[in-house]
Amino acid sequence: MKFIDDPVLDAIAHRRSVSKVGPNTPSDQEIRTLLAAVTHVADHKSLRPWRLILLRGEDRLTLARALDAAQGIERPEGEVNPKPFRAELLIALVASPVEHEKVPTWEQHATAAGVGHLLELALWQAGWGVMWRTGIFANAPQVRRAHGLGENELLMGWLYVGDIDASHRQRLDESHRPPLNPDQFIGHMPQGRERG
């Protein structure tokens, strides 16, 4: 179902989170190529206050152990936390704010979140399934240590990336779910109120 005539806007309107992705993933080089579009995110003073960490293979086991340690979970030998293994590739999104008198930390976090969303869109448009996952233990000391985060950095979650099953892709393509009504998100400045 086509929502909008412009191909870029129509692609944005069709983006969906894919909770179960397949084993095929983009290469590191493909991610670098997609980042060429992402790096133009709104970024006050061009501080580039973000970075990505690619987790593949054993990195996911390190994350699984860190998540368990953060939660105080001890598993029988041979068992691991299954969450990091929902995808072959996890992309950790890290906000890395820098000191700047005109750009507060919250604004730099917003830039990093913008990067995450644009990267999701770029991956989606390239044919990949993506799910942005977070959780209350994302910034637990054990998880932060596993990612090598600096004291001022914030782990904003992971993009779980993989291919999309053909039948699921067809269902997504044939979806008739309309876009949300934009009127519910638009307001105006209060009129006639005294300004303090």
Short mmCIF file of C-alpha atoms in Angstrom, two decimals, residues 68-136:
data_model
loop_
_atom_site.label_atom_id
_atom_site.label_comp_id
_atom_site.label_asym_id
_atom_site.label_seq_id
_atom_site.Cartn_x
_atom_site.Cartn_y
_atom_site.Cartn_z
CA ASP A 68 23.25 -11.84 33.72
CA ALA A 69 25.85 -10.35 36.07
CA ALA A 70 23.91 -7.08 36.16
CA GLN A 71 20.76 -8.95 37.15
CA GLY A 72 22.46 -11.32 39.59
CA ILE A 73 21.48 -14.34 37.49
CA GLU A 74 23.53 -17.51 37.73
CA ARG A 75 22.73 -20.08 35.05
CA PRO A 76 23.63 -23.76 34.90
CA GLU A 77 26.87 -24.45 33.07
CA GLY A 78 26.38 -24.30 29.33
CA GLU A 79 23.34 -22.05 29.50
CA VAL A 80 23.51 -18.39 28.52
CA ASN A 81 21.19 -15.43 28.43
CA PRO A 82 19.42 -15.84 25.06
CA LYS A 83 18.61 -12.16 24.46
CA PRO A 84 21.83 -11.13 22.66
CA PHE A 85 21.44 -14.12 20.34
CA ARG A 86 18.18 -12.95 18.80
CA ALA A 87 20.29 -11.58 15.95
CA GLU A 88 23.71 -12.28 14.47
CA LEU A 89 24.50 -8.57 14.49
CA LEU A 90 23.82 -6.08 17.27
CA ILE A 91 24.78 -2.46 16.83
CA ALA A 92 25.24 -0.69 20.15
CA LEU A 93 24.34 2.98 19.96
CA VAL A 94 26.43 5.08 22.33
CA ALA A 95 25.85 8.74 23.13
CA SER A 96 29.25 10.37 23.72
CA PRO A 97 28.54 13.95 24.81
CA VAL A 98 31.33 16.48 24.95
CA GLU A 99 31.60 19.62 27.05
CA HIS A 100 30.20 22.60 25.18
CA GLU A 101 28.79 25.79 26.66
CA LYS A 102 26.08 26.08 24.01
CA VAL A 103 25.04 22.44 23.60
CA PRO A 104 23.66 20.74 26.73
CA THR A 105 24.02 17.02 27.25
CA TRP A 106 20.33 16.33 26.61
CA GLU A 107 20.65 17.88 23.16
CA GLN A 108 23.63 15.68 22.37
CA HIS A 109 21.67 12.63 23.52
CA ALA A 110 18.92 13.69 21.12
CA THR A 111 21.46 13.77 18.30
CA ALA A 112 22.60 10.24 19.15
CA ALA A 113 18.98 9.04 19.20
CA GLY A 114 18.52 10.68 15.80
CA VAL A 115 21.47 8.68 14.48
CA GLY A 116 19.88 5.48 15.78
CA HIS A 117 16.60 6.19 14.05
CA LEU A 118 18.20 7.27 10.78
CA LEU A 119 20.36 4.15 10.79
CA GLU A 120 17.22 2.06 11.33
CA LEU A 121 15.64 3.75 8.31
CA ALA A 122 18.75 3.27 6.19
CA LEU A 123 18.98 -0.42 7.09
CA TRP A 124 15.27 -0.87 6.42
CA GLN A 125 15.53 0.81 3.02
CA ALA A 126 18.50 -1.47 2.21
CA GLY A 127 16.25 -4.48 2.88
CA TRP A 128 17.30 -5.41 6.43
CA GLY A 129 15.07 -6.05 9.41
CA VAL A 130 15.84 -4.03 12.52
CA MET A 131 14.62 -3.94 16.11
CA TRP A 132 15.87 -1.27 18.54
CA ARG A 133 16.06 -2.91 21.96
CA THR A 134 16.94 -1.33 25.27
CA GLY A 135 16.19 -2.44 28.83
CA ILE A 136 16.72 -1.29 32.37
#
